[in-house]
mmCIF file of C-alpha atoms and ligand atoms in Angstrom:
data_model
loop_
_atom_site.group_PDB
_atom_site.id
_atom_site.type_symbol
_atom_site.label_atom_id
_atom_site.label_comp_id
_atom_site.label_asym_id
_atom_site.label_seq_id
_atom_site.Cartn_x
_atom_site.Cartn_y
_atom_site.Cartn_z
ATOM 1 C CA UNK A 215 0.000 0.000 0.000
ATOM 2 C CA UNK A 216 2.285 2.587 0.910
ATOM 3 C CA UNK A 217 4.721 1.170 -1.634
ATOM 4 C CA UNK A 218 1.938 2.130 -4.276
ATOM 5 C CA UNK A 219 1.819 5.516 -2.726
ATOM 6 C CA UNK A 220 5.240 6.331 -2.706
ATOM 7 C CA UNK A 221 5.488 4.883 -6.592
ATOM 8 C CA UNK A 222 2.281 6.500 -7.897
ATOM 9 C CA UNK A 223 4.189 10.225 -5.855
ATOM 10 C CA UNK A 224 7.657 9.454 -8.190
ATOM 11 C CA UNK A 225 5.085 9.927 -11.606
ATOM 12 C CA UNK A 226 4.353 13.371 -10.205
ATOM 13 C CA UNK A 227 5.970 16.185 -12.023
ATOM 14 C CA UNK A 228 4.555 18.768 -9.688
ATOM 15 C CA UNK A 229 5.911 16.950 -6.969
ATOM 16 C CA UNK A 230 9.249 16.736 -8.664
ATOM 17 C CA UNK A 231 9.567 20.523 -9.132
ATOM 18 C CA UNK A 232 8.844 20.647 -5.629
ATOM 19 C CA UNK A 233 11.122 18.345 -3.807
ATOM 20 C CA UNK A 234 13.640 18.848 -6.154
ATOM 21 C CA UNK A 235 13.641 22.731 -5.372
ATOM 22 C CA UNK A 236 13.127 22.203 -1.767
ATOM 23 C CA UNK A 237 16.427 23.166 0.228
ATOM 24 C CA UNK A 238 16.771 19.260 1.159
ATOM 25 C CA UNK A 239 19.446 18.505 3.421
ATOM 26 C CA UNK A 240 22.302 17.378 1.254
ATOM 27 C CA UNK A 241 22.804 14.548 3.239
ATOM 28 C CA UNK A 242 19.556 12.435 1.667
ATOM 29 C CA UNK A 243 20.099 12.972 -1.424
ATOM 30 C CA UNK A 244 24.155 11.946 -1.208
ATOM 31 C CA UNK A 245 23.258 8.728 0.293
ATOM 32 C CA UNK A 246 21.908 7.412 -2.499
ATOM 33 C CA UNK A 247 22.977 9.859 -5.636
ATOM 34 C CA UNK A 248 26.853 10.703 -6.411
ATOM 35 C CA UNK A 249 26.491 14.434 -6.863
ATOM 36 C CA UNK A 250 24.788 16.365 -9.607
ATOM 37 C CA UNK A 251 27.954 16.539 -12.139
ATOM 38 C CA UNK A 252 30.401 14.505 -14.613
ATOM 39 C CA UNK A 253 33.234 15.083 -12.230
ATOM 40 C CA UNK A 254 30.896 14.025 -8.867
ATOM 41 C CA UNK A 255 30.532 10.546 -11.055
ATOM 42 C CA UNK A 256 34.287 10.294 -11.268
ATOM 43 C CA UNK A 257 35.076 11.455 -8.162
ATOM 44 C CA UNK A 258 32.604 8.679 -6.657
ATOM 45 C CA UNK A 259 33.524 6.213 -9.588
ATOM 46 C CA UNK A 260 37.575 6.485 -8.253
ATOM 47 C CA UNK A 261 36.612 6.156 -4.494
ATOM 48 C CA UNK A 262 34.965 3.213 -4.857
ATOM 49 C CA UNK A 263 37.357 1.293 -7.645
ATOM 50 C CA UNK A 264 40.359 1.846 -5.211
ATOM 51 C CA UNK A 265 38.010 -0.403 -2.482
ATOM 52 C CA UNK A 266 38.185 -2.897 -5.150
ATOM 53 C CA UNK A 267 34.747 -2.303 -6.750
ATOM 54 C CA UNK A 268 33.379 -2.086 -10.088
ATOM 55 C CA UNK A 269 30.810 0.563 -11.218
ATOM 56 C CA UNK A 270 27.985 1.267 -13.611
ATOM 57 C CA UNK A 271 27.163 4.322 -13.783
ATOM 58 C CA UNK A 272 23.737 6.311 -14.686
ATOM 59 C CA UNK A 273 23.212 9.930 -15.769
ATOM 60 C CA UNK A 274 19.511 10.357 -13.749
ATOM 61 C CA UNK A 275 16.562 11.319 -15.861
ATOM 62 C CA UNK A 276 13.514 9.317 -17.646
ATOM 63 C CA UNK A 277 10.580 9.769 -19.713
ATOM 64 C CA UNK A 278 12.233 12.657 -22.187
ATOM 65 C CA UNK A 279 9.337 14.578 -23.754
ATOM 66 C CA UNK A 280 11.354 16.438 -26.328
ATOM 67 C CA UNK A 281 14.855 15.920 -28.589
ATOM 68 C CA UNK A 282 16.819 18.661 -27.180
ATOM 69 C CA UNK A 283 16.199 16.911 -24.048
ATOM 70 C CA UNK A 284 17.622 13.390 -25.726
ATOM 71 C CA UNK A 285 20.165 14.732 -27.289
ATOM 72 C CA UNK A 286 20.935 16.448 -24.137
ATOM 73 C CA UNK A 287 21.287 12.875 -22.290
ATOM 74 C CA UNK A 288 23.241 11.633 -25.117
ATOM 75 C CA UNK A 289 25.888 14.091 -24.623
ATOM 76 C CA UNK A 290 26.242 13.963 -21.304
ATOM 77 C CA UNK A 291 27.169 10.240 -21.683
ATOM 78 C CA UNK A 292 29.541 10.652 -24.688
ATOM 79 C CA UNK A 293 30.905 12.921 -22.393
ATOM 80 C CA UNK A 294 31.115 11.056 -19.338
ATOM 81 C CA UNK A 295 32.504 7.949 -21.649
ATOM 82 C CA UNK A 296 35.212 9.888 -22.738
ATOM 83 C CA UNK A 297 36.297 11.292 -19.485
ATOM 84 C CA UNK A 298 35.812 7.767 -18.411
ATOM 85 C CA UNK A 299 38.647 6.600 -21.136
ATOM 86 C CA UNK A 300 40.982 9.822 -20.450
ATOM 87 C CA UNK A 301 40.934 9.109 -16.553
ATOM 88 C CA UNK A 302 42.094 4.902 -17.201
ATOM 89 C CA UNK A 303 38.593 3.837 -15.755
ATOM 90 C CA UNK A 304 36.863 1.885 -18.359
ATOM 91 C CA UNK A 305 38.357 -1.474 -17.214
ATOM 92 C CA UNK A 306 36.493 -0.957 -14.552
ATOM 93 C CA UNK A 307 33.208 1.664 -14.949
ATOM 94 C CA UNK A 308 30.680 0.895 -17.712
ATOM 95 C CA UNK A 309 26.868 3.004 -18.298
ATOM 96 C CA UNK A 310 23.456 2.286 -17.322
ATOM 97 C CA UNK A 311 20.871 3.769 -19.347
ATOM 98 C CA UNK A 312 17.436 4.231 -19.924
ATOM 99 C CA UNK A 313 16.064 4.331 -23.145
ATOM 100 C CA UNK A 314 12.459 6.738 -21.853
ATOM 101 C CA UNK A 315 15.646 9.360 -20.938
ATOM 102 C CA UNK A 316 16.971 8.883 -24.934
ATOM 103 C CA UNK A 317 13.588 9.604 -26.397
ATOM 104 C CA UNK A 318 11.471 5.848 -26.595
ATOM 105 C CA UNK A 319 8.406 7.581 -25.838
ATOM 106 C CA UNK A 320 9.054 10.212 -28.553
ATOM 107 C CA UNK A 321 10.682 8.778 -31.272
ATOM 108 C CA UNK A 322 12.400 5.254 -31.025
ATOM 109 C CA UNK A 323 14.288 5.439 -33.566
ATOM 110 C CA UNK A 324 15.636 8.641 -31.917
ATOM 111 C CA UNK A 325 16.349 6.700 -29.043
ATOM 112 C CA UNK A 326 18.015 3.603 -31.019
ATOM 113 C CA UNK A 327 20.345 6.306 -32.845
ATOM 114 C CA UNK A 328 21.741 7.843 -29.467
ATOM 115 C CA UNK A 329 21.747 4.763 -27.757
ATOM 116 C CA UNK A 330 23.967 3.042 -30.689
ATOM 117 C CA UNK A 331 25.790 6.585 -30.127
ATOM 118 C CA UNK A 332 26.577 5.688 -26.440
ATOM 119 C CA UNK A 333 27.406 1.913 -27.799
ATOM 120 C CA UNK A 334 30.144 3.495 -30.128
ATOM 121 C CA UNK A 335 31.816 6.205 -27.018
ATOM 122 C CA UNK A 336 31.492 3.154 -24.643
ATOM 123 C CA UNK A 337 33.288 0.317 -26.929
ATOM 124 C CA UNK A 338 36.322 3.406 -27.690
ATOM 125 C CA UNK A 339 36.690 4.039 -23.903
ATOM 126 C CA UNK A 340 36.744 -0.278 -23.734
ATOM 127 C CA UNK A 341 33.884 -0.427 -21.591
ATOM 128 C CA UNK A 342 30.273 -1.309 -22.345
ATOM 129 C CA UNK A 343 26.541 0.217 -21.689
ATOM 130 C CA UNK A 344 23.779 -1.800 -20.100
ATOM 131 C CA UNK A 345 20.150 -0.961 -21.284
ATOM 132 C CA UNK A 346 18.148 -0.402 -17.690
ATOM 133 C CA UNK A 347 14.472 -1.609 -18.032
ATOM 134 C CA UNK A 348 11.593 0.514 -16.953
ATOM 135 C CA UNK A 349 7.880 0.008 -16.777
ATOM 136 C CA UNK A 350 6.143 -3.303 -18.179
ATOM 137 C CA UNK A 351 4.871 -1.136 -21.631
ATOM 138 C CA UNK A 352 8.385 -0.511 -22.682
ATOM 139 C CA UNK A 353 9.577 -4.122 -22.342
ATOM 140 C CA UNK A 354 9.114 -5.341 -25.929
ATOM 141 C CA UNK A 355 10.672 -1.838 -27.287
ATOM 142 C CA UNK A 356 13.377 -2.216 -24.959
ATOM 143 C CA UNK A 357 14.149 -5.852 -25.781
ATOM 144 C CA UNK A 358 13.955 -5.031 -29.574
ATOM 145 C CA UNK A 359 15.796 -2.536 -29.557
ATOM 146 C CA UNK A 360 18.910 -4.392 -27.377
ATOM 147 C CA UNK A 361 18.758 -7.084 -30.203
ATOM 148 C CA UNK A 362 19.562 -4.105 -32.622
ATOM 149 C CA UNK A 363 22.049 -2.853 -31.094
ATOM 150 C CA UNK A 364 24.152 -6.460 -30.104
ATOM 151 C CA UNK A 365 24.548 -6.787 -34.106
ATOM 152 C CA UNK A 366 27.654 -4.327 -33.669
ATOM 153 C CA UNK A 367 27.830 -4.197 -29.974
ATOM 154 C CA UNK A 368 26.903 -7.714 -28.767
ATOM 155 C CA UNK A 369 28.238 -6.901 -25.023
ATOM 156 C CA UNK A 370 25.202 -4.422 -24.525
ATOM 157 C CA UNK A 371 23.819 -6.041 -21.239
ATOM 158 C CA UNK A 372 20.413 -6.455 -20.972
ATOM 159 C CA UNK A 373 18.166 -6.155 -17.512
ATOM 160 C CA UNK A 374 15.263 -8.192 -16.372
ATOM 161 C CA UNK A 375 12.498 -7.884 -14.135
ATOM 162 C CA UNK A 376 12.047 -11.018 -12.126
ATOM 163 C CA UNK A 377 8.111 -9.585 -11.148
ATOM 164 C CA UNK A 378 7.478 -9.996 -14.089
ATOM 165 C CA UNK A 379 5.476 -13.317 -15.029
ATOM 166 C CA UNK A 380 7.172 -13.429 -18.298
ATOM 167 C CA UNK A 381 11.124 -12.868 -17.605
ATOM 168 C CA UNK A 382 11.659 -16.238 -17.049
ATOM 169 C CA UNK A 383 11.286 -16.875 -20.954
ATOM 170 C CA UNK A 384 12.906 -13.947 -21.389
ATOM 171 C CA UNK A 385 16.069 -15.530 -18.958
ATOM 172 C CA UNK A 386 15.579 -18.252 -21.742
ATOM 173 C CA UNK A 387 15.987 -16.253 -24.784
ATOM 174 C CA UNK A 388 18.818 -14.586 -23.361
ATOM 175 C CA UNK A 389 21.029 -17.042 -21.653
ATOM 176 C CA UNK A 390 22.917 -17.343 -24.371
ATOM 177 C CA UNK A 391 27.109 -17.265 -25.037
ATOM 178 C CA UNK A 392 27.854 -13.996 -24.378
ATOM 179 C CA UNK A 393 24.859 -12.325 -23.233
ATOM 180 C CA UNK A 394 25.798 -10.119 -20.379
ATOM 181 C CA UNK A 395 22.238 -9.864 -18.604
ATOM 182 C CA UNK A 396 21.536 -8.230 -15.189
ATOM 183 C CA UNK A 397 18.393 -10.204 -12.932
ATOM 184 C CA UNK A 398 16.372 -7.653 -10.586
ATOM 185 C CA UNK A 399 13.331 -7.713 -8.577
ATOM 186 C CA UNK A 400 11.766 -4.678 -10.334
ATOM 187 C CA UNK A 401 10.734 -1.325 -8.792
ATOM 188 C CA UNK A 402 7.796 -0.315 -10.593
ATOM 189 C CA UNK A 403 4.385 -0.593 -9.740
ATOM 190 C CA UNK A 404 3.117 -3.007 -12.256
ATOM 191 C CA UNK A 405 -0.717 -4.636 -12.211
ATOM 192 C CA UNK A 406 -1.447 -8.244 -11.339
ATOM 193 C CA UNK A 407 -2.073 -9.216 -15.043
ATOM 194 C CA UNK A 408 1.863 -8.881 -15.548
ATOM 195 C CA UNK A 409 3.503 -9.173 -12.403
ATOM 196 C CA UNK A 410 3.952 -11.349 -9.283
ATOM 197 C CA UNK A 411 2.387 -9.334 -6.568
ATOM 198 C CA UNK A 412 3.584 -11.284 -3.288
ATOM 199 C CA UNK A 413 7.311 -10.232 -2.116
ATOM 200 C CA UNK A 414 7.678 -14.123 -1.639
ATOM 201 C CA UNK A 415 6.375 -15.177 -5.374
ATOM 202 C CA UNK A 416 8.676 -12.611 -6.648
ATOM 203 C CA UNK A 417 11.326 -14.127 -4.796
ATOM 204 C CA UNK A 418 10.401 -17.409 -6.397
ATOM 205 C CA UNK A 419 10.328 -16.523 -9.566
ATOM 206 C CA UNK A 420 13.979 -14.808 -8.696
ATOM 207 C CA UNK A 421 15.504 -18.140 -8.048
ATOM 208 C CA UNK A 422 14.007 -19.545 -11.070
ATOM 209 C CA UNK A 423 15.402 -16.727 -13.444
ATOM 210 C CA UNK A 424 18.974 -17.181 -11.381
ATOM 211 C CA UNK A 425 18.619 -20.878 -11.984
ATOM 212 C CA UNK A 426 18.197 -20.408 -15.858
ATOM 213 C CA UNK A 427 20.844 -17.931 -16.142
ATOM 214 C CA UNK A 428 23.248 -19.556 -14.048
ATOM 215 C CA UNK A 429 23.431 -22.403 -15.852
ATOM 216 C CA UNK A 430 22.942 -20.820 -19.176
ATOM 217 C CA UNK A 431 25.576 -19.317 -21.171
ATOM 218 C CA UNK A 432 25.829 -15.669 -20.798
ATOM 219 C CA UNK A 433 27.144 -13.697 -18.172
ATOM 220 C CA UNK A 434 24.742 -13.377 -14.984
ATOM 221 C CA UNK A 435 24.568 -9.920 -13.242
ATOM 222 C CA UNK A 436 22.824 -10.777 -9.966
ATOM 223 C CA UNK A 437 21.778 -7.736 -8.857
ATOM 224 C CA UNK A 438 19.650 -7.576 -5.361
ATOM 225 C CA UNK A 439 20.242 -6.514 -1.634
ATOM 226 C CA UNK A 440 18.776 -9.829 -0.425
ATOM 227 C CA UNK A 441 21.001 -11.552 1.800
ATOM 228 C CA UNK A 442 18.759 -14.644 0.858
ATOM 229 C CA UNK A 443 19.173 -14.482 -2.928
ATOM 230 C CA UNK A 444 23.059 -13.531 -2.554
ATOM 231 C CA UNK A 445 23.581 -16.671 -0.521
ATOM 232 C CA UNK A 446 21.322 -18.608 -2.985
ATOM 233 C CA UNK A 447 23.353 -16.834 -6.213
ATOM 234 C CA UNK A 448 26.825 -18.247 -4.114
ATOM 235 C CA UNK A 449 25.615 -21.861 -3.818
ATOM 236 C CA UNK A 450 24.506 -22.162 -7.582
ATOM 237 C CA UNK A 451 28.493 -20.227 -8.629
ATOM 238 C CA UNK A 452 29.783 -23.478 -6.962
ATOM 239 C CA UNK A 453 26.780 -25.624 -8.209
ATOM 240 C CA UNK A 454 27.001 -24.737 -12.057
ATOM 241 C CA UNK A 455 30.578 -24.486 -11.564
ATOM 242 C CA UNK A 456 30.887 -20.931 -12.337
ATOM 243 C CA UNK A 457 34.545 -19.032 -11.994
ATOM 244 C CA UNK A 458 34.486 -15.592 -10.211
ATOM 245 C CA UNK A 459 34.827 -13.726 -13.079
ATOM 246 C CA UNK A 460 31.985 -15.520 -15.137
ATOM 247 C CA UNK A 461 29.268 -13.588 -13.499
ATOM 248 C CA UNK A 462 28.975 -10.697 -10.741
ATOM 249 C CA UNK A 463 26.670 -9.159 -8.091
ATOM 250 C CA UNK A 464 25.726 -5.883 -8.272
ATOM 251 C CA UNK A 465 23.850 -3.258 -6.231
ATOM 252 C CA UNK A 466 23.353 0.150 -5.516
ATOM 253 C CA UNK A 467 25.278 3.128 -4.823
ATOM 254 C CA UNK A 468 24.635 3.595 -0.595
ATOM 255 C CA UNK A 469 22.957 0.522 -0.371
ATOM 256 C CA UNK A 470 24.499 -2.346 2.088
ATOM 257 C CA UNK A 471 28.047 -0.653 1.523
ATOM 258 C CA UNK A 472 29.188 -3.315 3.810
ATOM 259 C CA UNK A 473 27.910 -6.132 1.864
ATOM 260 C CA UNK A 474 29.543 -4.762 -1.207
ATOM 261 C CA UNK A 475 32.959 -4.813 0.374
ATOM 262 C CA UNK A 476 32.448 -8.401 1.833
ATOM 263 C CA UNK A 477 31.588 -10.089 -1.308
ATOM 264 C CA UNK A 478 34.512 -8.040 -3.442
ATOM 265 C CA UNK A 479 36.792 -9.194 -0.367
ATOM 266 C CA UNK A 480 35.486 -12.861 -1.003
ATOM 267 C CA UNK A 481 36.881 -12.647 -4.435
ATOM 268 C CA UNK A 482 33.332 -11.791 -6.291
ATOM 269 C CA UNK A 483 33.057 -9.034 -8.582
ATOM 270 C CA UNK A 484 30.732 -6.418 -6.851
ATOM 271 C CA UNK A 485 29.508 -3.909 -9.460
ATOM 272 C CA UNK A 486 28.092 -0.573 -7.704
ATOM 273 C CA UNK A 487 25.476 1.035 -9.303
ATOM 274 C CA UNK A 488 25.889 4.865 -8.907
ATOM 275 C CA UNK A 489 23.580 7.527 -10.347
ATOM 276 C CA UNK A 490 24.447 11.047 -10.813
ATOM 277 C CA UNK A 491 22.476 14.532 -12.086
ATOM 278 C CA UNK A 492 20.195 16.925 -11.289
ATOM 279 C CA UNK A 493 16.853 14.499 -12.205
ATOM 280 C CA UNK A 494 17.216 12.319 -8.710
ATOM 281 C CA UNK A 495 13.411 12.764 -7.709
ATOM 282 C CA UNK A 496 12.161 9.463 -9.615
ATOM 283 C CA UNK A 497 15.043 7.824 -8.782
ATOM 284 C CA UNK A 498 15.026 8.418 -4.734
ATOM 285 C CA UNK A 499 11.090 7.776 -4.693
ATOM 286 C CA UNK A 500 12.111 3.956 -6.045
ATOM 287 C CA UNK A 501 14.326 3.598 -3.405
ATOM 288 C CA UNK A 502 12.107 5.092 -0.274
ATOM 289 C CA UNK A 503 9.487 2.571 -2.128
ATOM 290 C CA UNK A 504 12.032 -0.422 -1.553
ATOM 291 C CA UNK A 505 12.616 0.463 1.830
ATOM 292 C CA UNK A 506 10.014 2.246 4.532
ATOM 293 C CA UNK A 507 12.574 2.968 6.775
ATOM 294 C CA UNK A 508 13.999 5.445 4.273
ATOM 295 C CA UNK A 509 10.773 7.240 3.986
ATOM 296 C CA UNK A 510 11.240 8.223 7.948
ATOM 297 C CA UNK A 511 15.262 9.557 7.103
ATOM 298 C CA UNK A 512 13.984 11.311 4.183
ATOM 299 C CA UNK A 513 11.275 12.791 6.173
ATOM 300 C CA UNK A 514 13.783 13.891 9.243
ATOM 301 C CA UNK A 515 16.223 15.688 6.540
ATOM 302 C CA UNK A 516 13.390 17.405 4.843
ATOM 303 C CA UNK A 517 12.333 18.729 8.137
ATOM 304 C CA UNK A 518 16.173 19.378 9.083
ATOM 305 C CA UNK A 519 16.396 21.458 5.927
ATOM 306 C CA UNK A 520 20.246 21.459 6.215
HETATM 307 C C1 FAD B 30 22.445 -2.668 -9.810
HETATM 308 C C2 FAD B 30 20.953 -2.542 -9.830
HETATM 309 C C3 FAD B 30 20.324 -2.141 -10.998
HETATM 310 C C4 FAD B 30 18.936 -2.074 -11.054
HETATM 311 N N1 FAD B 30 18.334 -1.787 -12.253
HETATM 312 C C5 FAD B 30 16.977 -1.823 -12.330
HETATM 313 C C6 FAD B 30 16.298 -1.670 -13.581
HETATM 314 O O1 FAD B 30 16.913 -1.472 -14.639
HETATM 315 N N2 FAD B 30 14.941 -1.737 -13.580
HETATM 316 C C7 FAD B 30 14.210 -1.955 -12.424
HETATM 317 O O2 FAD B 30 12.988 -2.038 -12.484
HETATM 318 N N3 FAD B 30 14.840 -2.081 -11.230
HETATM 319 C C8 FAD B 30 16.187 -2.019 -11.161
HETATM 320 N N4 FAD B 30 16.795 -2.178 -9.931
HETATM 321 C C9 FAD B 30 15.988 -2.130 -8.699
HETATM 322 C C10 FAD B 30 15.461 -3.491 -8.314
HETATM 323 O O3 FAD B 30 14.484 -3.901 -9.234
HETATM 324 C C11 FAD B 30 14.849 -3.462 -6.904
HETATM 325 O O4 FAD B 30 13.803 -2.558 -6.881
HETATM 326 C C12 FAD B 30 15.845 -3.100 -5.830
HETATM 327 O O5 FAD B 30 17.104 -3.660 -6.083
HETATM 328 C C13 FAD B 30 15.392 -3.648 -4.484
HETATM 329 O O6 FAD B 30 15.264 -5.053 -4.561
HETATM 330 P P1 FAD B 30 16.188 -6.074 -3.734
HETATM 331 O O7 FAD B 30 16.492 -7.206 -4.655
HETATM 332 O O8 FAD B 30 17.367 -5.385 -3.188
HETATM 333 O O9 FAD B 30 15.217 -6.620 -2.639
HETATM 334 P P2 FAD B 30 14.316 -5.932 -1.516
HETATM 335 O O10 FAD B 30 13.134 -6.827 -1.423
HETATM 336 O O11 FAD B 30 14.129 -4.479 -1.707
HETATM 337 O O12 FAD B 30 15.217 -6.113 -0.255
HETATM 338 C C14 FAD B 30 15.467 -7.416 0.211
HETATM 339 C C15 FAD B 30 16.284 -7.388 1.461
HETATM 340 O O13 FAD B 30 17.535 -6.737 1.206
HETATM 341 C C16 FAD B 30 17.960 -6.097 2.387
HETATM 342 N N5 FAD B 30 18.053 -4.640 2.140
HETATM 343 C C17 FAD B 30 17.501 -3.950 1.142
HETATM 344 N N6 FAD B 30 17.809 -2.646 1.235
HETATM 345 C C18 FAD B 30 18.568 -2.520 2.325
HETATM 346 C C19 FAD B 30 19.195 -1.436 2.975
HETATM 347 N N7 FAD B 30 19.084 -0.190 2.520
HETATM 348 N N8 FAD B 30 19.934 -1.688 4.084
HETATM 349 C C20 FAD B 30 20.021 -2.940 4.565
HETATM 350 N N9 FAD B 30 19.441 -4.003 4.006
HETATM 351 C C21 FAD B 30 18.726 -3.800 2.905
HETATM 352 C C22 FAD B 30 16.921 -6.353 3.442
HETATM 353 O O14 FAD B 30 17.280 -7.533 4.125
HETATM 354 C C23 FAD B 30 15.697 -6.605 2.608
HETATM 355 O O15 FAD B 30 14.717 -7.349 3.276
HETATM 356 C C24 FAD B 30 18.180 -2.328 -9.884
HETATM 357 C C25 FAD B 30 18.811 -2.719 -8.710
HETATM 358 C C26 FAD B 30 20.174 -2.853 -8.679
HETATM 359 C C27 FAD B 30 20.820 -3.325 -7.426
#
């Protein structure tokens, strides 16, 4: 319930103005979001590789309603690719984006072009882009277009939702040699017709989408908070007979910071998802959805207005 409240609140634009403009104690908003410029990423990006982390990292913003705005996006990730490539980090720091920020709900082929844009900056600073997934109506799009773009870029990673009733075909289709795919829970509000509603079916149908992929023949990106499904995603590495560096965990940026050292100090590649940009209001409501106990912090700094 409140969950659906907090989700319907991140749709509202008004709202965004608002909390965006309010003088919101820094503090909130840095927990979860690296800063609101290119350098802030890199900054962030360099902290965490030197604790032996890996990063993906996502220039905030969805739903783009006009091209300047798309080609605005686009930019800023050439941009951030090639600072990326003249600071030595694209071993280890690849791109997350979303395809509503490049224009899908505009134009797709808009999007496609600056996404295969992104593709091209990414494979010259020798790292690669992963294609986030957003709400249940942009699934096909999304998945049609990532099959476009692996013709010349076939390491573009793909993300499913495990919510949704039909990823685990989807885990099928995509399990192939290769195919670098990232396995969530999902964090939108999607209607019983297409998604598991129960935290513990979702859960199920998790395991069954790790199964597939972990025994499949792509590369797995296991990426949840749930001390359950990490310890579950550990057994099947030694089950299937997986080497360290044939899948990885990954999570997000102020989320279990702890955890993310322990597994990289086990030997696992821990990939920290870190967003950064002026557009955090969608974002943070996901992630106060996720978690009441962040609704009360977020409450206290508003109040603290620091
Ligand atoms: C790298 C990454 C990329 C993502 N990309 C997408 C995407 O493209 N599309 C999309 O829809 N969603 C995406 N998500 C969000 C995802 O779908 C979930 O909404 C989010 O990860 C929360 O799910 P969870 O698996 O962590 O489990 P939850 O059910 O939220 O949490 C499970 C358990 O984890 C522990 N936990 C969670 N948060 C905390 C905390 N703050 N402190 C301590 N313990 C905690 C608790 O034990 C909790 O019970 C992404 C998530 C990650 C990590």
């Amino acid at each position: 319930m409140l969950r659906s409240v907090i989700l319907a609140a991140s749709r509202s634009a008004r709202l965004a103005r608002l909390v965006e403009t309010t003088p919101v104690s820094r503090s909130v908003v840095r927990r979860f979001v690296a800063g609101t410029a290119t350098d802030d990423a890199l900054r962030v990006t360099r902290q965490l590789v030197s604790d032996g982390l890996e990063v993906t990292l996502d220039h905030l913003g969805e739903d783009t309603l006009t091209a300047e705005q798309a080609q605005a996006t686009r930019d800023e990730y050439v941009r951030l690719l090639g600072a990326l490539e003249g600071a030595g980090l694209g071993r280890c720091a690849e791109v997350s984006a979303k395809l509503s920020a490049l224009g899908q709900k505009i134009d797709v082929r808009l999007a496609v072009e600056h996404a295969r844009a992104i593709c091209v900056a990414a494979a010259a600073a020798g790292t690669t882009v992963t294609l986030d997934m957003e709400d249940h109506t942009t699934t096909d799009s999304t998945l049609e277009i990532l099959a476009d773009l692996r013709k010349d870029h076939p390491d573009t990673g793909a993300v499913l939702q495990a919510y949704l009733r039909r990823t685990e075909a989807d885990c099928r289709e995509l399990a192939t040699a290769g195919s670098r795919v990232r396995l969530c829970k999902g964090a939108y509000d999607e209607p019983e017709s297409v998604a598991y509603q129960s935290a513990l079916d979702v859960d199920k149908s998790y395991v069954r989408c790790m199964n597939i992929l972990m025994s499949g023949e792509g590369y797995p990106m296991i990426a949840t908070h749930d001390p359950r499904l990490i310890a579950i995603a550990e057994d099947r590495a030694r089950w299937f007979d997986r080497a360290p560096n044939e899948f990885e965990f990954q999570m997000l940026y102020g989320v279990r910071p702890d955890e993310q050292r322990r597994l990289a100090g086990d030997g696992y590649q821990m990939r920290v998802y870190v967003p950064y940009g002026t557009e955090w209001y969608g974002y943070l409501m996901r992630r106060l959805a996720e978690r009441p106990a962040n609704v009360a912090f977020f409450a206290r700094a508003l109040g603290s207005r620091k």
